Tab-separated table of N, CA and C in Angstrom:
chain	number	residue	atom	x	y	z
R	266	UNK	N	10.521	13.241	4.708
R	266	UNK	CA	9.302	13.713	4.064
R	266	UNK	C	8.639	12.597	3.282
R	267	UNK	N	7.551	12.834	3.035
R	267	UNK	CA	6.266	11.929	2.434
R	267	UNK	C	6.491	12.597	0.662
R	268	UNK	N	6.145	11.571	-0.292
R	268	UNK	CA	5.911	12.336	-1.568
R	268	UNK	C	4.446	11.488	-1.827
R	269	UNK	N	3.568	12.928	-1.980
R	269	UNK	CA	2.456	12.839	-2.065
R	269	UNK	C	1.570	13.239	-3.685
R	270	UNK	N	0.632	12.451	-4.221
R	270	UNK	CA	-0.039	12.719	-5.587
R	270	UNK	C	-1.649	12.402	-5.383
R	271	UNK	N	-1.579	13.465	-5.834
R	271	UNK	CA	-3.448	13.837	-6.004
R	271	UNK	C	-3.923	13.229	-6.756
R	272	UNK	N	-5.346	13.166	-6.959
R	272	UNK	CA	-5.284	12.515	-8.387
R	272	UNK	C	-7.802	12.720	-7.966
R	273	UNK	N	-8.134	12.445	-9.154
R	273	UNK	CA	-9.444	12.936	-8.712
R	273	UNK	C	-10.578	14.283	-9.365
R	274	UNK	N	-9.770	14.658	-9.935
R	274	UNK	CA	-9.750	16.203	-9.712
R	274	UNK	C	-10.586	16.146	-11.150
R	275	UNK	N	-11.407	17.360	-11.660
R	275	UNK	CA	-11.996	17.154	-13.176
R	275	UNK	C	-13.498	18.628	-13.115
R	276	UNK	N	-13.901	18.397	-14.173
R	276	UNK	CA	-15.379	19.379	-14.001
R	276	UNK	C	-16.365	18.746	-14.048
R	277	UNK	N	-17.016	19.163	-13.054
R	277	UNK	CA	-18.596	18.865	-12.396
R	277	UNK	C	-19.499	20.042	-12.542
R	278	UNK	N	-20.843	19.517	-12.646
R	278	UNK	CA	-21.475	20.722	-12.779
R	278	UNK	C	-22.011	21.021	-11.056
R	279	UNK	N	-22.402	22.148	-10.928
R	279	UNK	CA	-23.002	22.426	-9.519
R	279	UNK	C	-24.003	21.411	-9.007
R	280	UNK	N	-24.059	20.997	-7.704
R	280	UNK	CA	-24.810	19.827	-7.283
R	280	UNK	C	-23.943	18.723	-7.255
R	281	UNK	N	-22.981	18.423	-8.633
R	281	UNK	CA	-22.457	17.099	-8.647
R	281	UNK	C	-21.444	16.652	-7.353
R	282	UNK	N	-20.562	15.442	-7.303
R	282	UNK	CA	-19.849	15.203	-6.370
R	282	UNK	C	-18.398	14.531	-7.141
R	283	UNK	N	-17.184	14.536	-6.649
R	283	UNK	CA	-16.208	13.890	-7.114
R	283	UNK	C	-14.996	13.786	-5.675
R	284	UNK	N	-14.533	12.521	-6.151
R	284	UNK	CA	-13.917	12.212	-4.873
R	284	UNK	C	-12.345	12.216	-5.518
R	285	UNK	N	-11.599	12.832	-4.540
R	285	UNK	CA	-9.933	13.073	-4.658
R	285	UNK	C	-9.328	12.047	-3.515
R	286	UNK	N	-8.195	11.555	-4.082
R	286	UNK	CA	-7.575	11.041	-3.713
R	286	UNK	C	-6.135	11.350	-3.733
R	287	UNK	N	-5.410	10.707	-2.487
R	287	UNK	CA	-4.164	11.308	-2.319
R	287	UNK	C	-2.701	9.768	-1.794
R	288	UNK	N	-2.288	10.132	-3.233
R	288	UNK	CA	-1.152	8.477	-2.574
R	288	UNK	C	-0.157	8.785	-2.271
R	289	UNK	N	0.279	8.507	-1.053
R	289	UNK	CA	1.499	8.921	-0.340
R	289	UNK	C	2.653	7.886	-0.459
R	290	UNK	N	3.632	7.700	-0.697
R	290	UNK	CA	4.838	7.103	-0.707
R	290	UNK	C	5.492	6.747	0.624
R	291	UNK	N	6.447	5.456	1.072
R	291	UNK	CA	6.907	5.774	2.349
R	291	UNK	C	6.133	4.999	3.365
R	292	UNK	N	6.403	4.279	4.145
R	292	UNK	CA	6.169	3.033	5.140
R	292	UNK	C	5.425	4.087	6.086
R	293	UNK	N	5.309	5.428	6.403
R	293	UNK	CA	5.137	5.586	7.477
R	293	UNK	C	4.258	6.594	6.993
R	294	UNK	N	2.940	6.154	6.535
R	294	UNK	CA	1.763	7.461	6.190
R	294	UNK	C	1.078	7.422	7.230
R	295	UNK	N	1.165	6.020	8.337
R	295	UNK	CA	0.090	6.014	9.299
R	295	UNK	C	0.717	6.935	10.461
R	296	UNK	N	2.110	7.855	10.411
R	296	UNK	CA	1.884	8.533	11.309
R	296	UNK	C	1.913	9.855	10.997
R	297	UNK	N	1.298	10.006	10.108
R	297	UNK	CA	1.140	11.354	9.585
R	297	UNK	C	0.220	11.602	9.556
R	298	UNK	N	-0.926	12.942	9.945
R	298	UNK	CA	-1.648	13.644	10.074
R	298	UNK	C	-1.746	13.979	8.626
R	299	UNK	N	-2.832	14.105	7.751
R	299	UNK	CA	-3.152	14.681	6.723
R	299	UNK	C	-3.892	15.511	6.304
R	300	UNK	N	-3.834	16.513	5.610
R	300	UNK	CA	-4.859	17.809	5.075
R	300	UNK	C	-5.111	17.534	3.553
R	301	UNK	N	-6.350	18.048	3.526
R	301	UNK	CA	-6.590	18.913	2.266
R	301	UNK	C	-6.684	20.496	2.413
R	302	UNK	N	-5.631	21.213	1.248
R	302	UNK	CA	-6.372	22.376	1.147
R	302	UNK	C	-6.957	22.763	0.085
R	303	UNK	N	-6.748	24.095	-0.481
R	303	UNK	CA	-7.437	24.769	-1.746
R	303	UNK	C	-7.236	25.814	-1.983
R	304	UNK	N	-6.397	26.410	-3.313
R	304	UNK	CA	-6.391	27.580	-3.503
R	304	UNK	C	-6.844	27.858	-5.060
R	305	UNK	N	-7.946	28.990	-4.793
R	305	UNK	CA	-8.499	29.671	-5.927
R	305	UNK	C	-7.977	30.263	-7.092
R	306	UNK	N	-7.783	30.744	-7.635
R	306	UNK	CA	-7.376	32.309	-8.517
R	306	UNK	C	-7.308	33.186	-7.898
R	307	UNK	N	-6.173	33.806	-7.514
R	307	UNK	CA	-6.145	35.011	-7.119
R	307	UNK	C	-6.859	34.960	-5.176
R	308	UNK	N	-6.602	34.094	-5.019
R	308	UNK	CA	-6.859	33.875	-3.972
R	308	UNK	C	-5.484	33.314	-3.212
R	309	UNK	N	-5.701	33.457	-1.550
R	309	UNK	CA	-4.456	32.525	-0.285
R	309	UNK	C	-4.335	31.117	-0.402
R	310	UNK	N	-4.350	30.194	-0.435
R	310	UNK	CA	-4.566	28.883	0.107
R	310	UNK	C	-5.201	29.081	1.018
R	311	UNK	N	-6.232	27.380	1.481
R	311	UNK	CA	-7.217	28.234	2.022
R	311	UNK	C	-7.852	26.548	2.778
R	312	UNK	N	-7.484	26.286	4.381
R	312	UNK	CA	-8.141	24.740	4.573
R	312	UNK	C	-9.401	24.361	4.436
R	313	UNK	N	-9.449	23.378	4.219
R	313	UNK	CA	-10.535	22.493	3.606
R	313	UNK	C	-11.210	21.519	5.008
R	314	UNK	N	-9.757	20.864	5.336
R	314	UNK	CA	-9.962	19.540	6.294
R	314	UNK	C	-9.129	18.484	6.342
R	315	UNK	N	-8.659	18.088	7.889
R	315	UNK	CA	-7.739	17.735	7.987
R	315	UNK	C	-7.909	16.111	9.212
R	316	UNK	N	-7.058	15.311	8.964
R	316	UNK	CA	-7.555	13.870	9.492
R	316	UNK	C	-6.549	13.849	10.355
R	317	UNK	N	-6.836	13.002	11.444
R	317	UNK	CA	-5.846	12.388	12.048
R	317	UNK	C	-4.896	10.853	11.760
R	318	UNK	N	-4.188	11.007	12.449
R	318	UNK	CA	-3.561	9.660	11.928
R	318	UNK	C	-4.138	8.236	12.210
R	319	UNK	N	-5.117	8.397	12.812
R	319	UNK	CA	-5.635	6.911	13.163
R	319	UNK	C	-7.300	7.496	12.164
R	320	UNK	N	-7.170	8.850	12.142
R	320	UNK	CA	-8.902	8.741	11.365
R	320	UNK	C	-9.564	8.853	11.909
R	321	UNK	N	-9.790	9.063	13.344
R	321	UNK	CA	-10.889	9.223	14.208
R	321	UNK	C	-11.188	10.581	14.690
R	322	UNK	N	-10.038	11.460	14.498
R	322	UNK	CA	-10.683	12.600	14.427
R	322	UNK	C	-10.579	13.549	12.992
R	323	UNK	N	-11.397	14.051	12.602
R	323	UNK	CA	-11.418	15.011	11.345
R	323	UNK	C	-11.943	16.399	11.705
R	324	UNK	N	-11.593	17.205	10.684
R	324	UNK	CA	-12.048	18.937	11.245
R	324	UNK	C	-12.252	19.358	10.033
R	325	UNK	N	-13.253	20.536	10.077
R	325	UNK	CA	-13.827	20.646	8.248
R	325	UNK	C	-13.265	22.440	8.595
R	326	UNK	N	-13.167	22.735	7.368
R	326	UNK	CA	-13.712	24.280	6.925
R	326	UNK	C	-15.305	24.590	7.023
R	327	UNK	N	-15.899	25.857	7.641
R	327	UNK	CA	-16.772	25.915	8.096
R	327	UNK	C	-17.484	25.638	6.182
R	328	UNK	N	-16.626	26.361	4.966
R	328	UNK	CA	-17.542	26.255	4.192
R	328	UNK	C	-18.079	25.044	3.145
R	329	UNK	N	-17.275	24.064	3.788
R	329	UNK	CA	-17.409	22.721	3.659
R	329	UNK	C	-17.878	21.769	4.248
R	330	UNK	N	-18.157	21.917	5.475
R	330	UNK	CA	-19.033	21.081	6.303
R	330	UNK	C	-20.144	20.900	6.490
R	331	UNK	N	-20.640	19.285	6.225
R	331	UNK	CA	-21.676	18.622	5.946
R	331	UNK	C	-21.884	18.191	4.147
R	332	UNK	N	-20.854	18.951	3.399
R	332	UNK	CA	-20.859	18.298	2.051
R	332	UNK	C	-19.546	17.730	1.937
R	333	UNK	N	-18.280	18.578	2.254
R	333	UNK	CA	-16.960	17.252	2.045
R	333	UNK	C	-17.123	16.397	3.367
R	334	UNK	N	-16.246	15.072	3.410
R	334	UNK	CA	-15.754	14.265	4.105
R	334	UNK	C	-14.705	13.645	4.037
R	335	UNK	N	-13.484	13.897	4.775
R	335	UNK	CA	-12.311	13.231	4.675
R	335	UNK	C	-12.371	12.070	5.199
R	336	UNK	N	-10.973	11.204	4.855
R	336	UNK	CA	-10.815	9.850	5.165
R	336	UNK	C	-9.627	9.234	4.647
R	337	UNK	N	-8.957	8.442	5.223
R	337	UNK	CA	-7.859	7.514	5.308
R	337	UNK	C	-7.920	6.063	5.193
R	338	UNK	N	-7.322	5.134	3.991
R	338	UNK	CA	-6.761	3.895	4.781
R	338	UNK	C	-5.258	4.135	4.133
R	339	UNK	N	-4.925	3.791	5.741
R	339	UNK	CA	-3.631	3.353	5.795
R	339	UNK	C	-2.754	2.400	5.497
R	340	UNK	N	-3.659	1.558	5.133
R	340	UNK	CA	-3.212	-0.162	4.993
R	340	UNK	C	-2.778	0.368	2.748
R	341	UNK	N	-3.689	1.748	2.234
R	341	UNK	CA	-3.691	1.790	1.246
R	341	UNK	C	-2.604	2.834	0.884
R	342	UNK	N	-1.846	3.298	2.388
R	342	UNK	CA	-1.341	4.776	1.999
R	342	UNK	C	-1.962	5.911	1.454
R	343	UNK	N	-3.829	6.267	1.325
R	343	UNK	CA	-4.189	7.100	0.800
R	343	UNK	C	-4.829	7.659	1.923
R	344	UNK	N	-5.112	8.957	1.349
R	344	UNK	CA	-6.210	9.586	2.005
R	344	UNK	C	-7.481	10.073	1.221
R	345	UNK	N	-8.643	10.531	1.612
R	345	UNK	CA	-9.883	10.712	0.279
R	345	UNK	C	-10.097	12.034	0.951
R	346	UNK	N	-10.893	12.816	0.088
R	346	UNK	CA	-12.116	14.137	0.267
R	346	UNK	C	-12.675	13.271	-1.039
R	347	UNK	N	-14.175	12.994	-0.112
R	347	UNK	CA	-15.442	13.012	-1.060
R	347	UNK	C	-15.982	14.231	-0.865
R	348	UNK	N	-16.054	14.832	-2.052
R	348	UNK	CA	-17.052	15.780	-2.163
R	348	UNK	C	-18.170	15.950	-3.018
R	349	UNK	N	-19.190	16.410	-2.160
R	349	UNK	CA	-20.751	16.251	-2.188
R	349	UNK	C	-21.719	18.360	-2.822
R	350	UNK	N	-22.355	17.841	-3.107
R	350	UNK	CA	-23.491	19.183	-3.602
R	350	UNK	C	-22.277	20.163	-3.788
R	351	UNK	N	-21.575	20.142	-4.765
R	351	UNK	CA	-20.109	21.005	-5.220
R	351	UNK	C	-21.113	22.509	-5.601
R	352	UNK	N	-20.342	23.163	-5.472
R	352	UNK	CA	-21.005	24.858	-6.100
R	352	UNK	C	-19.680	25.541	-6.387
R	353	UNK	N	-20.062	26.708	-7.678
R	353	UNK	CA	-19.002	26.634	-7.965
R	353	UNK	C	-17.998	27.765	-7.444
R	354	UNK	N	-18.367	28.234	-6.356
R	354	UNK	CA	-17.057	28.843	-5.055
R	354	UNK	C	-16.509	27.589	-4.778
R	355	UNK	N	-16.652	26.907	-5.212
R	355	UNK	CA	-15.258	25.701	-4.769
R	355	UNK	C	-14.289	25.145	-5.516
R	356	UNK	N	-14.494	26.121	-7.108
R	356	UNK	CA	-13.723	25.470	-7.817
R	356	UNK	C	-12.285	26.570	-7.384
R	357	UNK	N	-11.987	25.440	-7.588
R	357	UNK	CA	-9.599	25.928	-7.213
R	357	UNK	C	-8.828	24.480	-7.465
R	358	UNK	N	-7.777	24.895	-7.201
R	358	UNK	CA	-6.283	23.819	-7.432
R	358	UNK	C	-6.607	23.271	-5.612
R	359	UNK	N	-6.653	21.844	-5.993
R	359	UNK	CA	-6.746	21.278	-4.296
R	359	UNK	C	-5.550	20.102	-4.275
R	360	UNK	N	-5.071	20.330	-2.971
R	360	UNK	CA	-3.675	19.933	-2.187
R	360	UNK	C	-4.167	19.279	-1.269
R	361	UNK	N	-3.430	17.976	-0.987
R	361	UNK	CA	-2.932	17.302	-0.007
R	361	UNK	C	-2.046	17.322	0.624
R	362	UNK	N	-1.781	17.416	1.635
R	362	UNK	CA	-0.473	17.655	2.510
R	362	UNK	C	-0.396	16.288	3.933
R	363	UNK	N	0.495	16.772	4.461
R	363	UNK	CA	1.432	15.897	5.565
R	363	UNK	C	1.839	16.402	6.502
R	364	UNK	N	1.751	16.098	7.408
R	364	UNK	CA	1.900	17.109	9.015
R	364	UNK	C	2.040	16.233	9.848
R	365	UNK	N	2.523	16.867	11.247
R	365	UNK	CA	2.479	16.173	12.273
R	365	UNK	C	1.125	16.110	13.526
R	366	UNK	N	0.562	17.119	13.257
R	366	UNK	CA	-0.702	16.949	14.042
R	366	UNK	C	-1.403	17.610	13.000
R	367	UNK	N	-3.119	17.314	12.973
R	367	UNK	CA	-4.151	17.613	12.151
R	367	UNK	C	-4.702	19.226	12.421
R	368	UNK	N	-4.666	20.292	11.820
R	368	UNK	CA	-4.685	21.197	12.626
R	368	UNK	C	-5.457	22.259	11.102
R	369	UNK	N	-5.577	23.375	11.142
R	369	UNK	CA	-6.092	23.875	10.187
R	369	UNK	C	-4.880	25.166	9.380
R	370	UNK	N	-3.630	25.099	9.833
R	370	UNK	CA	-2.701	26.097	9.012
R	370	UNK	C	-1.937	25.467	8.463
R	371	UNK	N	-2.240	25.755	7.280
R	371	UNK	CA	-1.181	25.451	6.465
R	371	UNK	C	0.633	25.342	7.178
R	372	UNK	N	0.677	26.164	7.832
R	372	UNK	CA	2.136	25.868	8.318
R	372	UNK	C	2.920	24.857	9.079
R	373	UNK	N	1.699	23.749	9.549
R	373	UNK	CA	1.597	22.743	10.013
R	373	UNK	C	2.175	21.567	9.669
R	374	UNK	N	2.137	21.312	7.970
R	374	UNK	CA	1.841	20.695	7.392
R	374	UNK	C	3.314	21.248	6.379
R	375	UNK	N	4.336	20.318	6.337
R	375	UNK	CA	5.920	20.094	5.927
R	375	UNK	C	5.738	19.076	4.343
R	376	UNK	N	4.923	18.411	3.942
R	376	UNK	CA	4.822	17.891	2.792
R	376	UNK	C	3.638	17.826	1.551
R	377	UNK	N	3.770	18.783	0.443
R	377	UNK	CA	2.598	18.700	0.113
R	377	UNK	C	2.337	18.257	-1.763
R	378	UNK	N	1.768	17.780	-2.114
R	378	UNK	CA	1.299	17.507	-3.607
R	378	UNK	C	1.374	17.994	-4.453
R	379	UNK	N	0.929	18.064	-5.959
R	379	UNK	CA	1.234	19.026	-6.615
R	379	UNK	C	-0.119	19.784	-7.018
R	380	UNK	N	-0.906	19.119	-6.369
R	380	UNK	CA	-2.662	19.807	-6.800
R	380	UNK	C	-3.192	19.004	-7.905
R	381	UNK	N	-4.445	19.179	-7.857
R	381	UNK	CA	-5.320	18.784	-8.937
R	381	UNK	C	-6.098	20.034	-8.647
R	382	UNK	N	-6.931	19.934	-10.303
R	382	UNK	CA	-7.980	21.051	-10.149
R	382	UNK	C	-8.767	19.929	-10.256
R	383	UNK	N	-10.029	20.952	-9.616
R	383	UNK	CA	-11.911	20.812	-9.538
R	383	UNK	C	-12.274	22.531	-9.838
R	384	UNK	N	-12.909	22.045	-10.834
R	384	UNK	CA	-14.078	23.118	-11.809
R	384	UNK	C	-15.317	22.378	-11.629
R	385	UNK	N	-16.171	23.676	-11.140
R	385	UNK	CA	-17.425	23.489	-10.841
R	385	UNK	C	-18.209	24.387	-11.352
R	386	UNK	N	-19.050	23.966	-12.577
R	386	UNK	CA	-19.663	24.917	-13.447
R	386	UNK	C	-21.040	25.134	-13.386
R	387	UNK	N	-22.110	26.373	-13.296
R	387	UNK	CA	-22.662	26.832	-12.750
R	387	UNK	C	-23.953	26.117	-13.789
């Protein structure tokens, strides 16, 4: 397993943007598939978006696409979600995880962070 730390995380007001980052431990992040997810209050966990191991392919949550963007360097062991025009249905505890293929269930995904929050205030 990968040990993974978030880090990024804070309050924005609606509109604003803040970018999370995720440092993975371990010689071998470049063959790991990576996610972000997100879980609310009282809410499931819930995907966000998830990269491949080379980075060339990415997959969004429908209610995130076209404002987040994931991304990887490997050479840095990290992975990013920039996120863009935040509103505040997006504020929750957000996770990084580790998988073997990039996929959108959580069950996929065998190593995960301890969260950061993003508050997004109206």
């Amino acid at each position: 397993q990968v040990q993974l730390v978030e880090s990024g995380g804070g309050l924005v007001q609606a509109g604003g943007s803040l970018r999370l980052s995720c440092a993975a431990s371990g010689r071998t992040f470049s063959t790991y598939a990576m996610g972000w997810f997100r879980q609310a209050t009282g809410k499931e966990r819930e995907f966000v978006a998830s990269i491949s191991t080379s980075g060339r392919n990415t997959y969004y949550a429908n209610s995130v696409k076209g404002r987040f963007t994931i991304s990887r360097d490997n050479a840095k062991n990290t992975v990013y979600l920039q996120m863009n025009s935040l509103k505040p249905d997006d504020t929750a505890v957000y996770y990084c995880a580790a998988g073997w293929i990039a996929t959108m269930r959580p069950a996929d995904f065998d190593s995960w962070g301890q969260g950061t929050q993003v508050t997004v205030s109206s």
